[in-house]
PDB file of N, CA and C in Angstrom:
ATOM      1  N   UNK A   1       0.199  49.535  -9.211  1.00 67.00           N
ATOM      2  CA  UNK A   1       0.267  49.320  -7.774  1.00 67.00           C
ATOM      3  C   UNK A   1      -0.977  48.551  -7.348  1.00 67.00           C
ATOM      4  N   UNK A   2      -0.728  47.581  -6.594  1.00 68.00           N
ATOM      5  CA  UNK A   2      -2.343  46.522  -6.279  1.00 68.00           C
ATOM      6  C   UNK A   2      -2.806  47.149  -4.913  1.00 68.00           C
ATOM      7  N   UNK A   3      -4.425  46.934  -5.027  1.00 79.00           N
ATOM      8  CA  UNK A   3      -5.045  47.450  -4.179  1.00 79.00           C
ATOM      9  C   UNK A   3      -4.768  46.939  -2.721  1.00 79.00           C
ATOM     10  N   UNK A   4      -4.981  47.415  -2.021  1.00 76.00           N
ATOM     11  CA  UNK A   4      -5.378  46.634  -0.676  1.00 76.00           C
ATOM     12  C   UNK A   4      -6.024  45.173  -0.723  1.00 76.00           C
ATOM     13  N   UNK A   5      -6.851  45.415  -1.510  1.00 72.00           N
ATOM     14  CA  UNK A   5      -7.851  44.077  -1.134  1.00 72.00           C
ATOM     15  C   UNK A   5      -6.807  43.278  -2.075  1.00 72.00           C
ATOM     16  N   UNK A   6      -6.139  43.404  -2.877  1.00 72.00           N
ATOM     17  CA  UNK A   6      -5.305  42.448  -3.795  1.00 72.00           C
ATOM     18  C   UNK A   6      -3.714  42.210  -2.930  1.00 72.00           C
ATOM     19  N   UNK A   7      -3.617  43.079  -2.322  1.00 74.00           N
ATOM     20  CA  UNK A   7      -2.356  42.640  -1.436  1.00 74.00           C
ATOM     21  C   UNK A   7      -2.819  41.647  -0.114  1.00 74.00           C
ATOM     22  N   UNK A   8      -3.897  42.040   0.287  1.00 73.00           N
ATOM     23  CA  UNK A   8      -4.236  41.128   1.183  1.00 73.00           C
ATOM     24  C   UNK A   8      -4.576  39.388   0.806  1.00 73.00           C
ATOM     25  N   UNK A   9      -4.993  39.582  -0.471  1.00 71.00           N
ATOM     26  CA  UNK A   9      -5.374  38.212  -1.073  1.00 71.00           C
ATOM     27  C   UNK A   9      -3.792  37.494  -1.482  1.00 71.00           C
ATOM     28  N   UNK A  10      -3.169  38.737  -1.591  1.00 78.00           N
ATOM     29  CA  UNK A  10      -1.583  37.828  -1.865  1.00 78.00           C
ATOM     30  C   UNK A  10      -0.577  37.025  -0.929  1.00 78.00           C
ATOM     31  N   UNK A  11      -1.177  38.419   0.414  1.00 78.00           N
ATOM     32  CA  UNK A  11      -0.361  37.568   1.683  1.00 78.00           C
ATOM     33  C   UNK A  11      -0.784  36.343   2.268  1.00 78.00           C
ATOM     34  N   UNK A  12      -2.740  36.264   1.916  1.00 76.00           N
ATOM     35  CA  UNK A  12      -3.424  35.005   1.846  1.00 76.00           C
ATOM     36  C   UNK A  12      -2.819  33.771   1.596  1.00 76.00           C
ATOM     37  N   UNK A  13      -3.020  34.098   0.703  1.00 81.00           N
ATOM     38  CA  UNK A  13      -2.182  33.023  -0.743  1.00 81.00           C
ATOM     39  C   UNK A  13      -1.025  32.326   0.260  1.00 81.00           C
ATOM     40  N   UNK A  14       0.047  33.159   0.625  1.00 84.00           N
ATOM     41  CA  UNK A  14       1.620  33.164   0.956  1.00 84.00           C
ATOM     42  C   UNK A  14       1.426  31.958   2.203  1.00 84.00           C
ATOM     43  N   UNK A  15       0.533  32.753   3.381  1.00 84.00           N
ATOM     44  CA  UNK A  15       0.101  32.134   4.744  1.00 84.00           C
ATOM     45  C   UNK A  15      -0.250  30.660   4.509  1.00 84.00           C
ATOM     46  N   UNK A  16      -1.227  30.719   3.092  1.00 81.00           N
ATOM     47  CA  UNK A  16      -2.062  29.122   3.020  1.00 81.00           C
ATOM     48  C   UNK A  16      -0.649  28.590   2.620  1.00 81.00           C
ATOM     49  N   UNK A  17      -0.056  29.121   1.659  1.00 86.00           N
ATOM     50  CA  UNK A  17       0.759  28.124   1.307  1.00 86.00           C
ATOM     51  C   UNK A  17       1.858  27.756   2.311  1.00 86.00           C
ATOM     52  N   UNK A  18       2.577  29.086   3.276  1.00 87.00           N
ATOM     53  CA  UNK A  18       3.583  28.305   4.253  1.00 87.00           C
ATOM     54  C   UNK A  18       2.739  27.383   5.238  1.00 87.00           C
ATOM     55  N   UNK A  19       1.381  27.259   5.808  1.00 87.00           N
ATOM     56  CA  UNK A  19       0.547  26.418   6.673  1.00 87.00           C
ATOM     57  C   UNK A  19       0.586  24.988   5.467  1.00 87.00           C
ATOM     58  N   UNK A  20       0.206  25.592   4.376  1.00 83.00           N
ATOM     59  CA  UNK A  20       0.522  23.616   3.853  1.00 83.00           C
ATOM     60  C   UNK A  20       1.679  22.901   3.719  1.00 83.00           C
ATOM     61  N   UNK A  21       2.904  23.876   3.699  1.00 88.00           N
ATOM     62  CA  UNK A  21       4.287  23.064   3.721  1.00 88.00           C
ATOM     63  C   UNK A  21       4.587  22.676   4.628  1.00 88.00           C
ATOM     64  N   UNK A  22       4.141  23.488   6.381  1.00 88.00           N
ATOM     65  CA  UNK A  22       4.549  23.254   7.410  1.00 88.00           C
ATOM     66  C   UNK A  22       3.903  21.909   8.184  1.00 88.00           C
ATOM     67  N   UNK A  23       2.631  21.561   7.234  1.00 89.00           N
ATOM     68  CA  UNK A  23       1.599  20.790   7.679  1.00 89.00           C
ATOM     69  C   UNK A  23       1.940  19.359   7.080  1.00 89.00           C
ATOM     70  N   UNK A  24       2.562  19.711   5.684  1.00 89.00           N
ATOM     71  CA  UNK A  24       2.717  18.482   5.151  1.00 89.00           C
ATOM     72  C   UNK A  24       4.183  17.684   5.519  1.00 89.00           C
ATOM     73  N   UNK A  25       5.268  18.506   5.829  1.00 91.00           N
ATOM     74  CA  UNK A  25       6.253  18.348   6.795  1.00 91.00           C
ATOM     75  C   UNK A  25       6.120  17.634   8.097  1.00 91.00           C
ATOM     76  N   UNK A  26       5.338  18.184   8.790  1.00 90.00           N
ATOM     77  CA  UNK A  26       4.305  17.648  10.217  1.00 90.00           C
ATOM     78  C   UNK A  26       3.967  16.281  10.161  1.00 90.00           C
ATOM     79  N   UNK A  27       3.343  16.042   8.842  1.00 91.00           N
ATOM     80  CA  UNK A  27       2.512  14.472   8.585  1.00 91.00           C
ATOM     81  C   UNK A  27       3.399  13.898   8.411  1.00 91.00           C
ATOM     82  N   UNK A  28       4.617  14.283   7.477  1.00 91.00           N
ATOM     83  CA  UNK A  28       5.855  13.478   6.939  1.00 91.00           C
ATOM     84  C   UNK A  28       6.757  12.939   7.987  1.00 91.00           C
ATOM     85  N   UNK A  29       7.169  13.669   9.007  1.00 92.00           N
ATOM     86  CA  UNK A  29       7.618  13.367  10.090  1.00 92.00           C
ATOM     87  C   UNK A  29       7.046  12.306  10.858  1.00 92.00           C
ATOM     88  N   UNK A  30       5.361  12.545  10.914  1.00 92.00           N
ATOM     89  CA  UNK A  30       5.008  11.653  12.010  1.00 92.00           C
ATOM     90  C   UNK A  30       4.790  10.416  11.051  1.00 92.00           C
ATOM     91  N   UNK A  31       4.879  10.104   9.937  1.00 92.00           N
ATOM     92  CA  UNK A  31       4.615   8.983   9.443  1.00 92.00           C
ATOM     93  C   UNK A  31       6.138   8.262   9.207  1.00 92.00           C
ATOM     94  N   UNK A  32       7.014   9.150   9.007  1.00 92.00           N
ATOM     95  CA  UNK A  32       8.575   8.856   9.231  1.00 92.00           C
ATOM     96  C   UNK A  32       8.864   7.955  10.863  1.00 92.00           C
ATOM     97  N   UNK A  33       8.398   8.795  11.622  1.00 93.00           N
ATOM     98  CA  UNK A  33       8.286   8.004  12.767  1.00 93.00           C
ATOM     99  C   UNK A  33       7.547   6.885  12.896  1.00 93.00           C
ATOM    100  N   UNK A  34       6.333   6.855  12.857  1.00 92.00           N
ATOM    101  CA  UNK A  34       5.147   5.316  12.425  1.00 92.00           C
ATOM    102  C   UNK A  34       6.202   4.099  12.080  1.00 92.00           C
ATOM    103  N   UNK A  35       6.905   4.581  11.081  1.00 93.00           N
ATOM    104  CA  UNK A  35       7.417   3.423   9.865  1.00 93.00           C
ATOM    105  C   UNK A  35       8.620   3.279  10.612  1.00 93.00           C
ATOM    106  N   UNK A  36       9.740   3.858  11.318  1.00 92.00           N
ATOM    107  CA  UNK A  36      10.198   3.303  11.915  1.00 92.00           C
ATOM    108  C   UNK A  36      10.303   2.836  13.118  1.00 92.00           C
ATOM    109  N   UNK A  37       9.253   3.296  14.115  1.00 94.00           N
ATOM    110  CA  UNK A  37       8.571   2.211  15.210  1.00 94.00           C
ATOM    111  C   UNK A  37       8.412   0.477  14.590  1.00 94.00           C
ATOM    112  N   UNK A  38       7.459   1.072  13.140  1.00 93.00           N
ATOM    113  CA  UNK A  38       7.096  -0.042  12.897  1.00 93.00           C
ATOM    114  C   UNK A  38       7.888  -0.914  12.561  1.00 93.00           C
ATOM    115  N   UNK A  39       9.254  -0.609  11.884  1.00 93.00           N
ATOM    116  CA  UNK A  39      10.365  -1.575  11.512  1.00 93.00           C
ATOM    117  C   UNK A  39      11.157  -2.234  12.749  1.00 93.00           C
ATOM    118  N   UNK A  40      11.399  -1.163  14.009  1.00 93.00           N
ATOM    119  CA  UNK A  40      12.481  -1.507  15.163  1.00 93.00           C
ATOM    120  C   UNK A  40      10.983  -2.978  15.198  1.00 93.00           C
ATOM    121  N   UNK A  41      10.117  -2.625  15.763  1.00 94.00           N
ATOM    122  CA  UNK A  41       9.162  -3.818  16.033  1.00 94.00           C
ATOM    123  C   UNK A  41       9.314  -5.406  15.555  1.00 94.00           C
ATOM    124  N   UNK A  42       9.030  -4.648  14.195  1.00 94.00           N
ATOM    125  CA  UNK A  42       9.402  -6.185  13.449  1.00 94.00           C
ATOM    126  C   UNK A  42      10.761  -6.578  13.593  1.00 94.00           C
ATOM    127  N   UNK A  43      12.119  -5.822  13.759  1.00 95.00           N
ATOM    128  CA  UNK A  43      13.310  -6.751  13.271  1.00 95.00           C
ATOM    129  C   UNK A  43      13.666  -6.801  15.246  1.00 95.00           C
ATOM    130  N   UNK A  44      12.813  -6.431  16.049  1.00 95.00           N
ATOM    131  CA  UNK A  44      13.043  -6.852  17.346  1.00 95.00           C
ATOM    132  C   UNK A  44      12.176  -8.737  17.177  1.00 95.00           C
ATOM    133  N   UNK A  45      11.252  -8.411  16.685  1.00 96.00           N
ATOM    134  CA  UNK A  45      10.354  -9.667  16.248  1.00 96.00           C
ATOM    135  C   UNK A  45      11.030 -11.056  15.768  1.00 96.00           C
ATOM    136  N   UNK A  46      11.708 -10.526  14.467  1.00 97.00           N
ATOM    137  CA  UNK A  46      12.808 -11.633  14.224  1.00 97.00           C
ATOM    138  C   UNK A  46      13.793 -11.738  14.705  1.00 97.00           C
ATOM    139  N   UNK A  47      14.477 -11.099  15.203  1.00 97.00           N
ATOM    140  CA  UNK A  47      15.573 -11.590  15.950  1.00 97.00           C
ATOM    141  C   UNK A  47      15.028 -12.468  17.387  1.00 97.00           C
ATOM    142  N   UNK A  48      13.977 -11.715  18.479  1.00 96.00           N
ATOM    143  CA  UNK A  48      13.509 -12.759  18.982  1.00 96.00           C
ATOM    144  C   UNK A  48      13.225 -14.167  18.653  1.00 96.00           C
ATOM    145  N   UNK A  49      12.605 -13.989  17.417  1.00 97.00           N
ATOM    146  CA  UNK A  49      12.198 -15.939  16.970  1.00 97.00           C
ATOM    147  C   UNK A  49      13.891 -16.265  15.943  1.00 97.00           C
ATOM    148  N   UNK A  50      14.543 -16.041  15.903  1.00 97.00           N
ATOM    149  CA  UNK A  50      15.847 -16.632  15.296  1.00 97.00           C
ATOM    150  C   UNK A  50      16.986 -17.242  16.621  1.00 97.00           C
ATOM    151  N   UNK A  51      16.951 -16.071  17.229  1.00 97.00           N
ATOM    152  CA  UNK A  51      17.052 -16.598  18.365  1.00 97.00           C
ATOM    153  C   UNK A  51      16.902 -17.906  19.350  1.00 97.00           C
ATOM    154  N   UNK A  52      15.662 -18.420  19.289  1.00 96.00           N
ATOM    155  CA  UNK A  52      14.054 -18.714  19.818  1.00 96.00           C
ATOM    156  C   UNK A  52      14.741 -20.073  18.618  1.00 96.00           C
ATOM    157  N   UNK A  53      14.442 -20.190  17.885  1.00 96.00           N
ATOM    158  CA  UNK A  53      15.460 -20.824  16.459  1.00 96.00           C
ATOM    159  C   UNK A  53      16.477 -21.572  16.809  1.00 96.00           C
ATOM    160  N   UNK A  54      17.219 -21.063  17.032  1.00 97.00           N
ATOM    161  CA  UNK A  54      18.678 -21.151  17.812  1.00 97.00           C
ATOM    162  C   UNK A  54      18.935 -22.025  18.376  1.00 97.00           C
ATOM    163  N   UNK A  55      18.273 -21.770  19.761  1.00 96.00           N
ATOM    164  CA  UNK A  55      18.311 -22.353  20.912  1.00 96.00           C
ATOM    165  C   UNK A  55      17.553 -23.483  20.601  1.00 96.00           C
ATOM    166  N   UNK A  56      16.487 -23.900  19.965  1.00 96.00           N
ATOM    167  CA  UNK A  56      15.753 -25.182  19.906  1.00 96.00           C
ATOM    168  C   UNK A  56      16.534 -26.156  18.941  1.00 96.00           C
ATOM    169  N   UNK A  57      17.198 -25.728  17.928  1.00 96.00           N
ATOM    170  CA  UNK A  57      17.727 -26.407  17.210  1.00 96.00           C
ATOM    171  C   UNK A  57      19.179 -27.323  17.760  1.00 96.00           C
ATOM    172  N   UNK A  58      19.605 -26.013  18.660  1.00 96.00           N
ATOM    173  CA  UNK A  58      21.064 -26.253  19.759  1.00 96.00           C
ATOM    174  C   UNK A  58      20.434 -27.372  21.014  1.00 96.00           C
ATOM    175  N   UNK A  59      19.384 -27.298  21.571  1.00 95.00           N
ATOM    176  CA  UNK A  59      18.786 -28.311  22.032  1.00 95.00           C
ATOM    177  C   UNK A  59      18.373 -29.258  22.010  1.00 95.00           C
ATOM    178  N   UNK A  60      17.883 -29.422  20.509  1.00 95.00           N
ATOM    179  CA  UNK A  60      17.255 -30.672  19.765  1.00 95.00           C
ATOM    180  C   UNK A  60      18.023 -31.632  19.397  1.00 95.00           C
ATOM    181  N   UNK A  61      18.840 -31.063  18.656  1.00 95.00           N
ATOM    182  CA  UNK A  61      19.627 -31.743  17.691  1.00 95.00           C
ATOM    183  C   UNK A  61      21.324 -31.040  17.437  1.00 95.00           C
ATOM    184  N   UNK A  62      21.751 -30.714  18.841  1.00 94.00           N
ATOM    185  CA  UNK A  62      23.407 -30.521  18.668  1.00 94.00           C
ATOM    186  C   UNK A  62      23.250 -29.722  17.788  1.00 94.00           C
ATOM    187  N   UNK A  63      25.111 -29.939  17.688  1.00 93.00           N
ATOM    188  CA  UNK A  63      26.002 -28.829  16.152  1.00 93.00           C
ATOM    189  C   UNK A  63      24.943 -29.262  15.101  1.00 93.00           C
ATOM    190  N   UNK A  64      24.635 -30.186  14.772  1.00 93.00           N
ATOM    191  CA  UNK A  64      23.706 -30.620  13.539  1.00 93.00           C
ATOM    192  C   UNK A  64      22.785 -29.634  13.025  1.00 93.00           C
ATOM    193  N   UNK A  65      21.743 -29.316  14.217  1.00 93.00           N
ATOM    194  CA  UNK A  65      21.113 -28.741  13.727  1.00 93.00           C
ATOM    195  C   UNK A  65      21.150 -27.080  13.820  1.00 93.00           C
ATOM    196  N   UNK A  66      22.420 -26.964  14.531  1.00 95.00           N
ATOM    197  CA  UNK A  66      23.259 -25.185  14.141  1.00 95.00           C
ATOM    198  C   UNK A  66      23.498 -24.978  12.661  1.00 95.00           C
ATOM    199  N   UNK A  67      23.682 -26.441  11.997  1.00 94.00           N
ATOM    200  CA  UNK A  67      23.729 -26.166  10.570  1.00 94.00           C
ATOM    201  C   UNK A  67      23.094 -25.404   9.649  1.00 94.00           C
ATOM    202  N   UNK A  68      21.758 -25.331  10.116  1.00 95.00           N
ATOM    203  CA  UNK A  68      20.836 -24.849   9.351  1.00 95.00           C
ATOM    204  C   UNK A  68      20.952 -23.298   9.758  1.00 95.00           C
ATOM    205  N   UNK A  69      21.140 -23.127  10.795  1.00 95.00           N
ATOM    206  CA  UNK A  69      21.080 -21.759  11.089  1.00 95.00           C
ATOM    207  C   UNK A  69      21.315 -20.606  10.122  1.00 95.00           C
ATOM    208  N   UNK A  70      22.067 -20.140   9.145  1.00 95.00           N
ATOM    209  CA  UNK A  70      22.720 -19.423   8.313  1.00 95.00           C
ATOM    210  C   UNK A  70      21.536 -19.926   6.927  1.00 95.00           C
ATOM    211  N   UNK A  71      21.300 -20.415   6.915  1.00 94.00           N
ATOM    212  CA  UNK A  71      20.132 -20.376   5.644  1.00 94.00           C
ATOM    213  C   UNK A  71      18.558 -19.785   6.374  1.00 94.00           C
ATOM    214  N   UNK A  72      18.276 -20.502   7.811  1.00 95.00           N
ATOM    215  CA  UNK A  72      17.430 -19.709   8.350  1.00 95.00           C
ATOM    216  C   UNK A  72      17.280 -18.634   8.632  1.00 95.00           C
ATOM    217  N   UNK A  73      18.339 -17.568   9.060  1.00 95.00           N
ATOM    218  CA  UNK A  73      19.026 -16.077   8.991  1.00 95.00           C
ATOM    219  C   UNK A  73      18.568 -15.929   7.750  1.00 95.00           C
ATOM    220  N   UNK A  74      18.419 -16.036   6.495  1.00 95.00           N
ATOM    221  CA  UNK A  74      17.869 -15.192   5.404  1.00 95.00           C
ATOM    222  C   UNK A  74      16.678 -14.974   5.269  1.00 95.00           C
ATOM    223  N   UNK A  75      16.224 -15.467   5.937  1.00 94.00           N
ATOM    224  CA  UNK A  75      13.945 -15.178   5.856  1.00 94.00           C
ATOM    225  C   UNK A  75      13.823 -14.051   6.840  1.00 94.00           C
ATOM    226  N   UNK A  76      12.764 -13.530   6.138  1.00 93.00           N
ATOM    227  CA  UNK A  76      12.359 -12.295   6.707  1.00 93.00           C
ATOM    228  C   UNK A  76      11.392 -12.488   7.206  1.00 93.00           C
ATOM    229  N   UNK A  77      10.432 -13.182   6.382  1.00 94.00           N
ATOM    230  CA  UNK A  77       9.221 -13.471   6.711  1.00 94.00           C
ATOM    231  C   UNK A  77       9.329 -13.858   8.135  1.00 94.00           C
ATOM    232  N   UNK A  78       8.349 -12.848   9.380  1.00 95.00           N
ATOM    233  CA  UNK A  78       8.421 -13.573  10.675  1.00 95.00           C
ATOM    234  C   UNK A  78       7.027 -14.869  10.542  1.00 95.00           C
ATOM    235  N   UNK A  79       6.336 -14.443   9.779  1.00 95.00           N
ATOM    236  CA  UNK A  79       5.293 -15.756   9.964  1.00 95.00           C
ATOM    237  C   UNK A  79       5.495 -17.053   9.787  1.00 95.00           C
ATOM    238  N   UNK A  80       6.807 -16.999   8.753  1.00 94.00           N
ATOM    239  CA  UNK A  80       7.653 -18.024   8.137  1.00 94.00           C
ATOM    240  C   UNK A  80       8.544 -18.947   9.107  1.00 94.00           C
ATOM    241  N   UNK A  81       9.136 -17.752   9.760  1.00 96.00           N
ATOM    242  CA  UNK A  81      10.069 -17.868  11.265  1.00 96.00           C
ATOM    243  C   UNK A  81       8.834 -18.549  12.239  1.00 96.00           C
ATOM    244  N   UNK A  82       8.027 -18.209  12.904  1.00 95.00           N
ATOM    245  CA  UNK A  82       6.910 -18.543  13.864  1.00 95.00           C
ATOM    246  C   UNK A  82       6.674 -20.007  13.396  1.00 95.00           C
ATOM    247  N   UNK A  83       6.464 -20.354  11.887  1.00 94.00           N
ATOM    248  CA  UNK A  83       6.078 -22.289  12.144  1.00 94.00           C
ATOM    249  C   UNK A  83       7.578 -22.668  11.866  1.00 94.00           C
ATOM    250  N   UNK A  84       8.651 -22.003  11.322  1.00 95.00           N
ATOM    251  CA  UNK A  84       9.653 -22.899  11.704  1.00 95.00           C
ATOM    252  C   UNK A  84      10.081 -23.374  13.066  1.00 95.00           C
ATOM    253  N   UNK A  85      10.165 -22.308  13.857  1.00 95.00           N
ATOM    254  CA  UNK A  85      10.268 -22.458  15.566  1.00 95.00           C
ATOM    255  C   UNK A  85       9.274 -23.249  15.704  1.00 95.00           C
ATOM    256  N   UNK A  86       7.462 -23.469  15.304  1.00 94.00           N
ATOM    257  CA  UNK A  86       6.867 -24.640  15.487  1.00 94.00           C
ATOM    258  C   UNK A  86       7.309 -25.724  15.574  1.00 94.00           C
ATOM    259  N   UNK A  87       7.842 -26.089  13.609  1.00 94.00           N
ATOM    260  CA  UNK A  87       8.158 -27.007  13.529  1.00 94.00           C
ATOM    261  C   UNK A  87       9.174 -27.686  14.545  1.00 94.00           C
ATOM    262  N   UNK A  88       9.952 -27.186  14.751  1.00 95.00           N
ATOM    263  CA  UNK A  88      11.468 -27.160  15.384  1.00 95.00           C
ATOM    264  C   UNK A  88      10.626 -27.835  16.465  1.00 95.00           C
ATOM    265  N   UNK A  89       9.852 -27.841  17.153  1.00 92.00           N
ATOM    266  CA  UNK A  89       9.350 -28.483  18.713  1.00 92.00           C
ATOM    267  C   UNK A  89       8.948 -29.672  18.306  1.00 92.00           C
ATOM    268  N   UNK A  90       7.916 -30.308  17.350  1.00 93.00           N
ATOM    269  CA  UNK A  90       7.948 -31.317  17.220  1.00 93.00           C
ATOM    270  C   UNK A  90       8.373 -32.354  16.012  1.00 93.00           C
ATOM    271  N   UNK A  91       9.409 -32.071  15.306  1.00 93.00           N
ATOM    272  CA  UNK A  91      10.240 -32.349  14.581  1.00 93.00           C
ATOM    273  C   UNK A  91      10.950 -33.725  15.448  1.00 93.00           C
ATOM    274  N   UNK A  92      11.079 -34.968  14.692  1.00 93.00           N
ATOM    275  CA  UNK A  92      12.127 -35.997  15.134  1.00 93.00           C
ATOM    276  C   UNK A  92      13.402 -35.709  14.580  1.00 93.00           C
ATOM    277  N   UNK A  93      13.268 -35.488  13.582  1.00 93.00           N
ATOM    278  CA  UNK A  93      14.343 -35.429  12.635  1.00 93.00           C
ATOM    279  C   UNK A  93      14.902 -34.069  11.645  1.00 93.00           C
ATOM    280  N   UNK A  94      15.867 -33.695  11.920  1.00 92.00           N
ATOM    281  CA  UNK A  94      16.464 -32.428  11.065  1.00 92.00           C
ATOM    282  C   UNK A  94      15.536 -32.609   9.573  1.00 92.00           C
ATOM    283  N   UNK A  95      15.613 -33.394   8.861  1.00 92.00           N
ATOM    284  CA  UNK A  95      15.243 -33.570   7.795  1.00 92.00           C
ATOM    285  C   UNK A  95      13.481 -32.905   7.990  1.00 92.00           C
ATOM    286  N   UNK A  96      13.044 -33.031   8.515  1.00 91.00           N
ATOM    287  CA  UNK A  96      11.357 -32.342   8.777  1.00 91.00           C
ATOM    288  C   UNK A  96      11.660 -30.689   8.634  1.00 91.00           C
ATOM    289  N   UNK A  97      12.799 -30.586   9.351  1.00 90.00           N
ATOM    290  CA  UNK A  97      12.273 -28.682   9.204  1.00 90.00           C
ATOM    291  C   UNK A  97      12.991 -28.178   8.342  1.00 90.00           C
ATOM    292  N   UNK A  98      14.234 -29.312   7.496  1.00 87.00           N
ATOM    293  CA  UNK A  98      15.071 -28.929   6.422  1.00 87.00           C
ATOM    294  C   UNK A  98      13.688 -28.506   4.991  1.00 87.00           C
ATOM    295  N   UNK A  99      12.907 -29.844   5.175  1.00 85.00           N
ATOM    296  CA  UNK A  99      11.940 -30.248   3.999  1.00 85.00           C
ATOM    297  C   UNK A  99      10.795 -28.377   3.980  1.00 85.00           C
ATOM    298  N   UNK A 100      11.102 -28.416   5.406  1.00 76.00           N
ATOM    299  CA  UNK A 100      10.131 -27.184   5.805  1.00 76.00           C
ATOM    300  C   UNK A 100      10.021 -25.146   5.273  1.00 76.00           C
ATOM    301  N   UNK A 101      11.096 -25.122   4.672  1.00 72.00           N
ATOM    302  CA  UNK A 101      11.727 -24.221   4.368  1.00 72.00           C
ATOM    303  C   UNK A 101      12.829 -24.015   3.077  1.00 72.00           C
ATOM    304  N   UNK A 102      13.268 -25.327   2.588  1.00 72.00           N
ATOM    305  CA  UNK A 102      13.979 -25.151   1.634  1.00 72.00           C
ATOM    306  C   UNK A 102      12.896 -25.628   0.289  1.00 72.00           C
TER     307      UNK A 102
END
C-alpha cells in the first residue's frame, strides 16, 4: 500500500501530465488557427492579383490576351503574380509577358 507522500506524488505526476496535454492542445489549436488566417490571406492575395491579371490583360490586349489566362491561374507564387500584373502595364506586346513567365 503507498504512502501518502507517494500517492500524492502520483496524483502530481497525473495533474502535470493532464496540464501538458491540455496545454499542448491549446498551442495546437492556436497555431491551427495562425496557419489558416495565414492561408485565407494569401489565397485572398492571389485571387486579388489574378483578377487584377484579368482585367489588364482584357484591357490591353482583347480575347488575345485572355489567352494566357489559364497558364497564369497555375502560379502560386504571389510575388510572381505582383511583376506579372507589373509587367502587364507596360508591356506593348503579348509576347513581353508571354517571354515573362513561361
Amino acid at each position: 500500500m503507498p504512502t501518502i507522500a507517494e500517492r500524492w506524488f502520483q496524483q502530481g505526476i497525473q495533474q502535470g501530465i493532464q496540464q501538458g496535454i491540455q496545454q499542448g492542445i491549446q498551442q495546437g489549436i492556436q497555431q491551427g488557427i495562425q496557419q489558416g488566417i495565414q492561408q485565407g490571406i494569401q489565397q485572398g492575395i492571389r485571387q486579388g492579383l489574378l483578377e487584377a491579371i484579368e482585367l489588364g490583360l482584357k484591357i490591353k490586349f482583347g480575347t488575345e490576351g485572355l489567352k494566357l489566362l489559364p497558364q497564369i491561374s497555375k502560379i502560386d507564387d504571389i510575388d510572381k503574380l505582383r511583376a506579372i500584373k507589373e509587367v502587364i502595364e507596360v508591356a506593348k506586346e503579348i509576347e513581353e509577358i508571354k517571354k515573362f513567365f513561361l
